[in-house]
Tab-separated table of C-alpha atoms in Angstrom:
chain	number	residue	atom	x	y	z
M	476	MET	CA	108.378	126.226	138.321
M	477	SER	CA	105.180	126.371	136.308
M	478	SER	CA	103.170	124.407	138.849
M	479	LYS	CA	103.018	127.580	140.927
M	480	ASN	CA	99.690	129.334	140.618
M	481	ASN	CA	99.641	131.485	137.558
M	482	VAL	CA	96.630	133.656	138.247
M	483	LEU	CA	97.158	135.701	135.132
M	484	ALA	CA	95.649	132.811	133.180
M	485	MET	CA	92.339	133.891	134.719
M	486	LEU	CA	92.495	137.321	133.123
M	487	GLY	CA	91.306	137.040	129.549
M	488	VAL	CA	90.695	140.304	127.708
M	489	ALA	CA	86.987	140.498	126.827
M	490	ALA	CA	85.977	142.339	123.664
M	491	GLY	CA	83.339	145.027	123.666
M	492	ASN	CA	82.104	144.709	120.089
M	493	LEU	CA	80.638	141.290	119.357
M	494	VAL	CA	80.771	141.453	115.586
M	495	ALA	CA	84.261	142.929	115.559
M	496	THR	CA	85.465	140.158	117.859
M	497	GLN	CA	84.229	137.485	115.513
M	498	ALA	CA	85.567	139.216	112.398
M	499	SER	CA	89.030	139.702	113.884
M	500	ALA	CA	89.656	135.945	113.740
M	501	ILE	CA	89.457	136.124	109.934
M	502	GLU	CA	90.699	139.599	109.022
M	503	VAL	CA	94.375	140.544	108.846
M	504	ALA	CA	95.391	143.214	111.338
M	505	ASP	CA	95.318	146.562	109.511
M	506	LYS	CA	97.067	148.595	112.230
M	507	PHE	CA	100.174	148.305	114.345
M	508	GLN	CA	99.148	147.553	117.942
M	509	PHE	CA	101.319	147.829	121.044
M	510	GLY	CA	100.193	146.701	124.503
M	511	LEU	CA	101.786	147.095	127.931
M	512	ARG	CA	100.518	145.565	131.184
M	513	HIS	CA	101.772	145.608	134.758
M	514	HIS	CA	100.242	143.242	137.325
M	515	ASN	CA	100.789	143.083	141.071
M	516	TYR	CA	99.643	139.838	142.670
M	517	GLU	CA	99.678	139.468	146.456
M	518	GLU	CA	98.641	136.377	148.410
M	519	GLN	CA	97.269	136.787	151.916
M	520	GLY	CA	99.501	135.256	154.571
M	521	LEU	CA	98.467	132.207	156.547
M	522	PRO	CA	96.995	132.753	160.033
M	523	GLU	CA	99.408	130.172	161.436
M	524	SER	CA	102.246	127.880	160.413
M	525	LEU	CA	104.579	125.599	162.330
M	526	GLY	CA	108.043	126.583	161.160
M	527	GLY	CA	108.915	128.753	158.207
M	528	SER	CA	107.106	131.940	157.297
M	529	THR	CA	103.392	132.656	157.160
M	530	ASP	CA	103.987	135.068	154.262
M	531	ARG	CA	103.083	133.848	150.793
M	532	TYR	CA	103.837	134.897	147.235
M	533	ASP	CA	104.089	138.472	146.032
M	534	ILE	CA	104.468	138.550	142.240
M	535	ASN	CA	105.092	141.474	139.906
M	536	VAL	CA	104.529	140.896	136.206
M	537	ASN	CA	105.312	143.055	133.183
M	538	GLN	CA	103.767	142.077	129.847
M	539	PHE	CA	104.448	143.473	126.379
M	540	SER	CA	102.631	142.653	123.148
M	541	ILE	CA	102.925	143.734	119.526
M	542	VAL	CA	100.557	142.967	116.646
M	543	SER	CA	101.595	144.030	113.176
M	544	PRO	CA	100.446	143.397	109.614
M	545	LEU	CA	103.111	141.802	107.406
M	546	SER	CA	101.220	141.912	104.119
M	547	GLU	CA	97.665	141.767	102.839
M	548	LYS	CA	97.401	138.139	103.977
M	549	PHE	CA	99.869	137.830	106.870
M	550	ASP	CA	100.146	139.348	110.330
M	551	ILE	CA	102.282	138.597	113.375
M	552	ALA	CA	101.737	138.822	117.139
M	553	LEU	CA	104.665	138.907	119.585
M	554	THR	CA	104.431	138.711	123.385
M	555	TYR	CA	106.988	138.949	126.167
M	556	GLN	CA	106.401	138.542	129.892
M	557	HIS	CA	108.700	138.897	132.891
M	558	GLU	CA	107.706	137.780	136.388
M	559	LYS	CA	109.513	138.406	139.646
M	560	MET	CA	108.223	136.552	142.677
M	561	SER	CA	109.112	136.202	146.333
M	562	GLY	CA	107.544	134.557	149.365
M	563	ALA	CA	107.188	131.249	151.165
M	564	SER	CA	105.573	128.120	149.753
M	565	PRO	CA	103.427	125.428	151.439
M	566	TRP	CA	105.460	122.266	152.116
M	567	TYR	CA	103.322	119.708	153.918
M	568	THR	CA	100.681	119.367	156.621
M	569	ILE	CA	100.620	117.799	160.065
M	570	MET	CA	97.687	117.044	162.350
M	571	GLY	CA	97.368	119.604	165.130
M	572	ALA	CA	96.417	119.025	168.737
M	573	ASP	CA	92.762	119.783	167.931
M	574	GLU	CA	92.821	117.171	165.126
M	575	LYS	CA	92.818	119.905	162.507
M	576	PRO	CA	95.588	120.105	159.877
M	577	VAL	CA	98.350	122.683	160.301
M	578	GLN	CA	100.425	123.883	157.345
M	579	ILE	CA	104.214	123.697	157.351
M	580	MET	CA	105.742	126.400	155.132
M	581	SER	CA	109.158	126.608	153.500
M	582	GLY	CA	111.831	127.748	155.908
M	583	ALA	CA	112.957	130.789	153.921
M	584	SER	CA	111.493	133.216	151.436
M	585	ILE	CA	111.748	131.957	147.863
M	586	GLU	CA	112.884	134.363	145.161
M	587	ASP	CA	112.522	133.488	141.505
M	588	LYS	CA	112.178	135.048	138.074
M	589	ARG	CA	110.448	133.808	134.973
M	590	THR	CA	110.393	134.997	131.383
M	591	ASP	CA	107.916	133.931	128.693
M	592	ALA	CA	107.949	134.807	125.016
M	593	SER	CA	105.766	133.804	122.078
M	594	ALA	CA	105.358	134.527	118.378
M	595	LYS	CA	102.247	133.842	116.320
M	596	VAL	CA	102.028	134.167	112.540
M	597	ARG	CA	98.641	134.114	110.795
M	598	TYR	CA	97.760	133.623	107.167
M	599	VAL	CA	94.306	134.689	105.983
M	600	MET	CA	92.856	133.318	102.761
M	601	GLY	CA	89.249	134.125	101.958
M	602	ALA	CA	86.991	132.980	104.781
M	603	SER	CA	89.732	131.020	106.575
M	604	SER	CA	92.761	131.799	108.689
M	605	TYR	CA	95.702	129.608	109.704
M	606	GLY	CA	97.879	130.317	112.719
M	607	LEU	CA	101.200	128.964	113.954
M	608	THR	CA	102.533	129.811	117.426
M	609	ALA	CA	105.862	129.071	119.089
M	610	ALA	CA	106.517	129.865	122.754
M	611	VAL	CA	109.265	129.461	125.351
M	612	SER	CA	109.324	129.817	129.134
M	613	ASP	CA	112.389	129.929	131.355
M	614	GLU	CA	112.954	129.789	135.130
M	615	ASP	CA	115.891	128.744	137.282
M	616	ASP	CA	114.484	125.234	137.597
M	617	TYR	CA	112.041	124.986	134.700
M	618	LYS	CA	112.238	125.351	130.927
M	619	SER	CA	109.436	124.861	128.434
M	620	GLN	CA	108.992	124.969	124.674
M	621	SER	CA	105.589	124.767	122.987
M	622	PHE	CA	104.044	124.909	119.528
M	623	ALA	CA	100.431	125.434	118.496
M	624	LEU	CA	98.353	125.292	115.326
M	625	GLU	CA	95.039	127.073	114.765
M	626	TYR	CA	92.435	126.944	112.017
M	627	VAL	CA	89.433	129.295	111.854
M	628	ARG	CA	86.725	129.378	109.191
M	629	GLU	CA	83.829	131.755	108.761
M	630	SER	CA	80.534	130.794	107.119
M	631	ALA	CA	79.450	132.436	103.863
M	632	ASP	CA	76.833	134.550	105.640
M	633	LYS	CA	79.441	135.606	108.246
M	634	LEU	CA	77.154	134.548	111.086
M	635	SER	CA	79.055	131.437	112.158
M	636	THR	CA	82.683	130.699	112.941
M	637	TYR	CA	84.315	127.285	113.350
M	638	SER	CA	87.725	126.914	114.946
M	639	PHE	CA	90.179	124.166	115.813
M	640	SER	CA	93.457	124.458	117.696
M	641	ALA	CA	96.069	122.025	118.974
M	642	ASP	CA	99.297	122.456	120.899
M	643	VAL	CA	102.187	120.457	122.297
M	644	SER	CA	104.744	121.428	124.931
M	645	ASN	CA	107.888	119.819	126.321
M	646	ASP	CA	109.069	120.816	129.785
M	647	ASP	CA	112.326	120.134	131.627
M	648	ILE	CA	112.390	120.330	135.436
M	649	ASN	CA	115.596	120.636	137.485
M	650	PRO	CA	114.641	121.129	141.144
M	651	VAL	CA	117.030	123.328	143.101
M	652	ASP	CA	118.663	122.250	146.399
M	653	ALA	CA	118.163	118.555	145.617
M	654	ASP	CA	121.398	117.861	147.503
M	655	ILE	CA	119.845	119.319	150.668
M	656	TYR	CA	116.307	117.960	150.404
M	657	THR	CA	116.422	114.241	149.624
M	658	THR	CA	112.745	114.115	148.614
M	659	ARG	CA	113.552	116.185	145.502
M	660	PRO	CA	114.772	114.488	142.315
M	661	ASN	CA	118.520	115.001	141.774
M	662	THR	CA	118.281	114.428	138.016
M	663	GLU	CA	116.416	116.299	135.307
M	664	GLN	CA	112.751	115.371	134.964
M	665	SER	CA	110.549	115.918	131.907
M	666	LYS	CA	106.895	116.460	131.157
M	667	ARG	CA	104.975	116.468	127.872
M	668	SER	CA	101.590	118.113	127.329
M	669	THR	CA	99.236	118.016	124.357
M	670	SER	CA	95.779	119.502	123.922
M	671	ALA	CA	93.124	120.128	121.292
M	672	LEU	CA	90.103	122.424	121.258
M	673	ILE	CA	87.178	122.832	118.887
M	674	SER	CA	84.611	125.610	119.078
M	675	TYR	CA	81.604	126.945	117.217
M	676	SER	CA	80.225	130.459	117.538
M	677	HIS	CA	77.106	131.916	115.989
M	678	ILE	CA	75.592	135.384	115.872
M	679	LEU	CA	71.985	134.673	116.825
M	680	ASN	CA	70.874	138.229	116.123
M	681	LYS	CA	72.341	141.732	116.088
M	682	ASN	CA	72.599	141.679	119.883
M	683	THR	CA	73.527	138.087	120.733
M	684	LEU	CA	76.552	135.875	120.161
M	685	LEU	CA	76.781	132.283	121.427
M	686	GLN	CA	79.887	130.084	121.462
M	687	VAL	CA	80.289	126.450	122.529
M	688	GLY	CA	83.508	124.471	122.736
M	689	ALA	CA	85.016	121.137	123.725
M	690	GLY	CA	88.599	120.273	124.558
M	691	VAL	CA	90.845	117.426	125.587
M	692	SER	CA	94.341	117.493	127.054
M	693	LYS	CA	96.944	114.954	128.089
M	694	LYS	CA	99.939	115.374	130.371
M	695	SER	CA	102.557	112.686	130.860
M	696	GLY	CA	105.891	112.349	132.602
M	697	PHE	CA	106.875	114.001	135.872
M	698	LEU	CA	103.631	115.532	137.194
M	699	SER	CA	104.533	115.651	140.897
M	700	ASP	CA	105.549	118.840	142.719
M	701	PRO	CA	109.215	118.401	143.728
M	702	TYR	CA	108.954	121.145	146.371
M	703	LYS	CA	106.137	119.550	148.351
M	704	MET	CA	106.336	116.717	150.859
M	705	VAL	CA	103.918	114.474	152.718
M	706	ILE	CA	103.896	112.747	156.090
M	707	ALA	CA	102.598	109.213	155.563
M	708	ASP	CA	102.590	106.703	158.427
M	709	LEU	CA	104.873	109.084	160.405
M	710	ALA	CA	107.498	109.179	157.600
M	711	LEU	CA	108.340	112.240	155.473
M	712	VAL	CA	108.041	111.280	151.781
M	713	ALA	CA	107.974	113.102	148.461
M	714	ASP	CA	104.840	114.420	146.802
M	715	SER	CA	104.037	111.663	144.297
M	716	ARG	CA	101.379	111.728	141.571
M	717	PRO	CA	100.411	109.532	138.596
M	718	SER	CA	102.564	110.010	135.487
M	719	LYS	CA	99.557	110.579	133.220
M	720	ARG	CA	96.604	112.944	133.402
M	721	ILE	CA	93.870	113.244	130.777
M	722	ALA	CA	91.303	116.025	131.005
M	723	LYS	CA	88.156	116.936	129.100
M	724	THR	CA	86.401	120.302	129.021
M	725	LEU	CA	83.085	121.677	127.801
M	726	SER	CA	82.513	125.411	127.609
M	727	SER	CA	79.941	127.969	126.535
M	728	ARG	CA	79.995	131.736	126.163
M	729	LEU	CA	77.120	134.148	125.719
M	730	ARG	CA	77.489	137.791	124.705
M	731	TYR	CA	74.384	139.974	124.711
M	732	PHE	CA	74.270	143.686	123.931
M	733	VAL	CA	71.586	145.644	125.777
M	734	ASP	CA	70.546	148.533	123.520
M	735	ALA	CA	68.606	150.439	126.174
M	736	ALA	CA	71.586	150.523	128.563
M	737	ASP	CA	74.338	150.741	125.920
M	738	SER	CA	76.030	147.787	127.621
M	739	ALA	CA	76.996	144.163	127.041
M	740	ILE	CA	76.529	141.086	129.228
M	741	HIS	CA	79.237	138.401	129.193
M	742	PHE	CA	78.350	134.995	130.633
M	743	ASP	CA	80.760	132.017	130.563
M	744	TYR	CA	80.529	128.457	131.848
M	745	ARG	CA	83.197	125.737	131.845
M	746	TYR	CA	83.036	122.100	132.942
M	747	TYR	CA	86.228	120.135	133.598
M	748	ASP	CA	86.795	116.435	134.292
M	749	ASP	CA	90.065	114.481	134.497
M	750	THR	CA	91.444	111.030	135.227
M	751	TRP	CA	92.572	112.104	138.699
M	752	ASP	CA	88.853	112.267	139.605
M	753	ILE	CA	88.782	116.069	139.716
M	754	GLN	CA	85.626	117.674	138.388
M	755	SER	CA	85.162	121.428	138.365
M	756	HIS	CA	82.611	124.053	137.401
M	757	THR	CA	83.421	127.671	136.557
M	758	LEU	CA	80.786	130.381	136.136
M	759	SER	CA	81.774	133.903	135.089
M	760	PHE	CA	79.624	136.986	134.670
M	761	ALA	CA	80.679	140.463	133.532
M	762	TRP	CA	78.774	143.635	132.682
M	763	TYR	CA	80.435	145.977	130.148
M	764	GLN	CA	78.863	149.381	130.679
M	765	ASN	CA	79.643	152.144	128.182
M	766	LEU	CA	79.792	155.602	129.757
M	767	PRO	CA	80.165	159.186	128.480
M	768	MET	CA	83.595	160.471	127.402
M	769	ASN	CA	84.591	157.018	126.086
M	770	PHE	CA	84.756	155.388	129.506
M	771	GLN	CA	83.767	151.768	130.084
M	772	LEU	CA	83.091	150.199	133.494
M	773	VAL	CA	83.251	146.417	133.899
M	774	PRO	CA	82.186	144.755	137.169
M	775	SER	CA	82.564	140.963	137.208
M	776	VAL	CA	82.169	137.884	139.389
M	777	ARG	CA	83.604	134.390	138.959
M	778	LEU	CA	82.481	131.289	140.867
M	779	TYR	CA	84.561	128.112	140.960
M	780	SER	CA	84.251	124.738	142.662
M	781	GLN	CA	86.050	121.408	142.332
M	782	SER	CA	86.159	117.937	143.832
M	783	GLU	CA	89.334	116.371	145.219
M	784	SER	CA	91.654	113.955	143.436
M	785	TYR	CA	91.434	110.291	144.365
M	786	PHE	CA	94.890	110.198	145.965
M	787	TYR	CA	94.729	113.550	147.802
M	788	ASP	CA	94.406	113.767	151.557
M	789	VAL	CA	95.015	116.551	154.024
M	790	PHE	CA	96.890	114.067	156.230
M	791	TYR	CA	97.901	110.399	155.760
M	792	THR	CA	97.790	108.027	158.722
M	793	ASP	CA	98.740	104.998	156.579
M	794	THR	CA	100.694	104.290	153.411
M	795	ARG	CA	98.893	103.932	150.088
M	796	ALA	CA	99.199	100.779	148.000
M	797	ASP	CA	99.685	102.804	144.784
M	798	GLY	CA	102.365	105.050	146.344
M	799	PHE	CA	100.607	108.313	145.398
M	800	TYR	CA	100.563	111.106	147.979
M	801	SER	CA	99.794	114.811	147.904
M	802	THR	CA	98.478	117.367	150.378
M	803	ASP	CA	98.549	120.087	147.693
M	804	TYR	CA	95.536	122.359	148.229
M	805	ARG	CA	95.057	122.595	144.455
M	806	LEU	CA	94.039	118.915	144.473
M	807	SER	CA	91.608	119.296	147.388
M	808	GLU	CA	87.883	119.940	147.320
M	809	TYR	CA	87.245	123.674	147.520
M	810	GLY	CA	85.302	126.566	146.114
M	811	ALA	CA	86.383	130.086	145.211
M	812	THR	CA	84.920	133.455	144.324
M	813	THR	CA	86.559	136.290	142.403
M	814	TYR	CA	85.144	139.804	142.368
M	815	GLY	CA	86.559	142.198	139.806
M	816	LEU	CA	86.220	145.776	138.658
M	817	LYS	CA	87.791	147.241	135.525
M	818	VAL	CA	87.781	150.775	134.115
M	819	ILE	CA	88.726	151.479	130.492
M	820	LYS	CA	89.257	154.932	129.000
M	821	ALA	CA	89.557	155.121	125.214
M	822	PHE	CA	91.253	157.979	123.348
M	823	GLU	CA	91.654	158.527	119.607
M	824	ASN	CA	94.429	155.984	119.068
M	825	TRP	CA	95.172	154.616	122.526
M	826	SER	CA	93.463	153.393	125.685
M	827	ILE	CA	94.237	152.859	129.354
M	828	THR	CA	92.880	150.056	131.547
M	829	LEU	CA	92.891	149.762	135.338
M	830	SER	CA	91.527	146.659	137.045
M	831	ALA	CA	91.398	145.024	140.472
M	832	ASP	CA	90.409	141.481	141.457
M	833	LYS	CA	89.869	139.913	144.873
M	834	TYR	CA	89.942	136.113	145.143
M	835	SER	CA	88.929	134.046	148.160
M	836	SER	CA	88.650	130.276	148.577
M	837	GLY	CA	87.479	127.781	151.165
M	838	GLY	CA	86.575	124.150	151.662
M	839	SER	CA	82.870	125.000	151.948
M	840	THR	CA	82.746	128.006	149.612
M	841	GLY	CA	80.148	127.861	146.840
M	842	PHE	CA	79.178	124.288	145.967
M	843	ALA	CA	82.127	122.752	147.873
M	844	SER	CA	81.346	120.870	151.074
M	845	GLU	CA	84.722	119.859	152.533
M	846	THR	CA	84.519	119.843	156.343
M	847	LEU	CA	88.290	119.413	156.849
M	848	GLU	CA	89.622	122.052	154.480
M	849	ASN	CA	93.228	122.342	153.437
M	850	PRO	CA	94.960	125.048	155.551
M	851	ALA	CA	96.903	126.319	152.517
M	852	LEU	CA	93.819	127.437	150.567
M	853	LEU	CA	94.600	130.968	149.535
M	854	ASP	CA	93.129	134.429	149.159
M	855	PHE	CA	94.780	137.013	146.928
M	856	LYS	CA	94.497	140.470	145.421
M	857	LEU	CA	95.465	141.356	141.858
M	858	VAL	CA	95.829	144.920	140.555
M	859	SER	CA	96.605	145.596	136.881
M	860	LEU	CA	97.400	148.673	134.807
M	861	GLY	CA	97.556	148.546	131.032
M	862	PHE	CA	98.064	150.734	127.948
M	863	ASP	CA	97.187	149.952	124.327
M	864	LEU	CA	98.352	152.000	121.346
M	865	TYR	CA	97.049	151.715	117.754
M	866	PHE	CA	98.530	153.374	114.663
């Protein structure tokens, strides 16, 4: 289901030309564009687990995208993604003999497939563009439909851009093997998500672009993970979370072109805060270095840290009055670092991209200071190969 880590959300495609990036939000696509990506994502196995497998997810993803002009004022973007995953999943934790938590993994390797598809139509009129997106996602136990609206306006001097977007999604969850595992719901559950984002970007000078943004999101319905369990007061109970979650974000992006080095610096910061008492900070830095023969080299680093939710614990010795329980590592306090390297080779009407990322996390990594870290915190490697064709 979609609550599984989707690391591909981390991999935004950064643009090399600052002015072109800003203009593309207003201009209709004038060429047919085809993109193909293959990603291999591999989680490092756990050092130990009582029961089940210590292996974790191995995911292969194929992505396809098409952008095409429809007329002088309309264009369309289509995407399709297919994921195939296998591996074991963290179930719950118990306290070990040394009073440190030990992870219990699922008893057998999980195999699943997911397909995602989206279509976005844009209409450009003068200094403004309007976008409408529809998307679907399908797994064995999870189906989602979403719709989004986008408005972008450019100032008369073409130095500033204002944008607003909003989306809504409806998800249906049907956990598998509910007849075997009594902690899983045996009827269909639903979740609804809405979000809105505003941003402002300004070209400060010929070398510098600054963007700031603010967003809010709301999720309601079934927000628990049906495949996780918790031991509370020596009883095995279902993962249980509040039925509403509201989050706010603030973000900033700086793009600076260094003439002397023929390179661009990308710096991003994002602050997140939600009603589950999770606060997080994300810092990203990338250096886009242009090289001879139309090569581009992009080293990057990403730093992340978050606090834990108010109902999370690595192990429960007593029951909670509100009935909320989760030992999910994604709700714990932790920090993470991602180191990446990307190489891009551009030809006359096509390009090839090869990238690799290494992610590691820990209870005391970065600004995190958790002394009793969750044993399911993960490390992973991601390797991607992509082709883009323009004609």
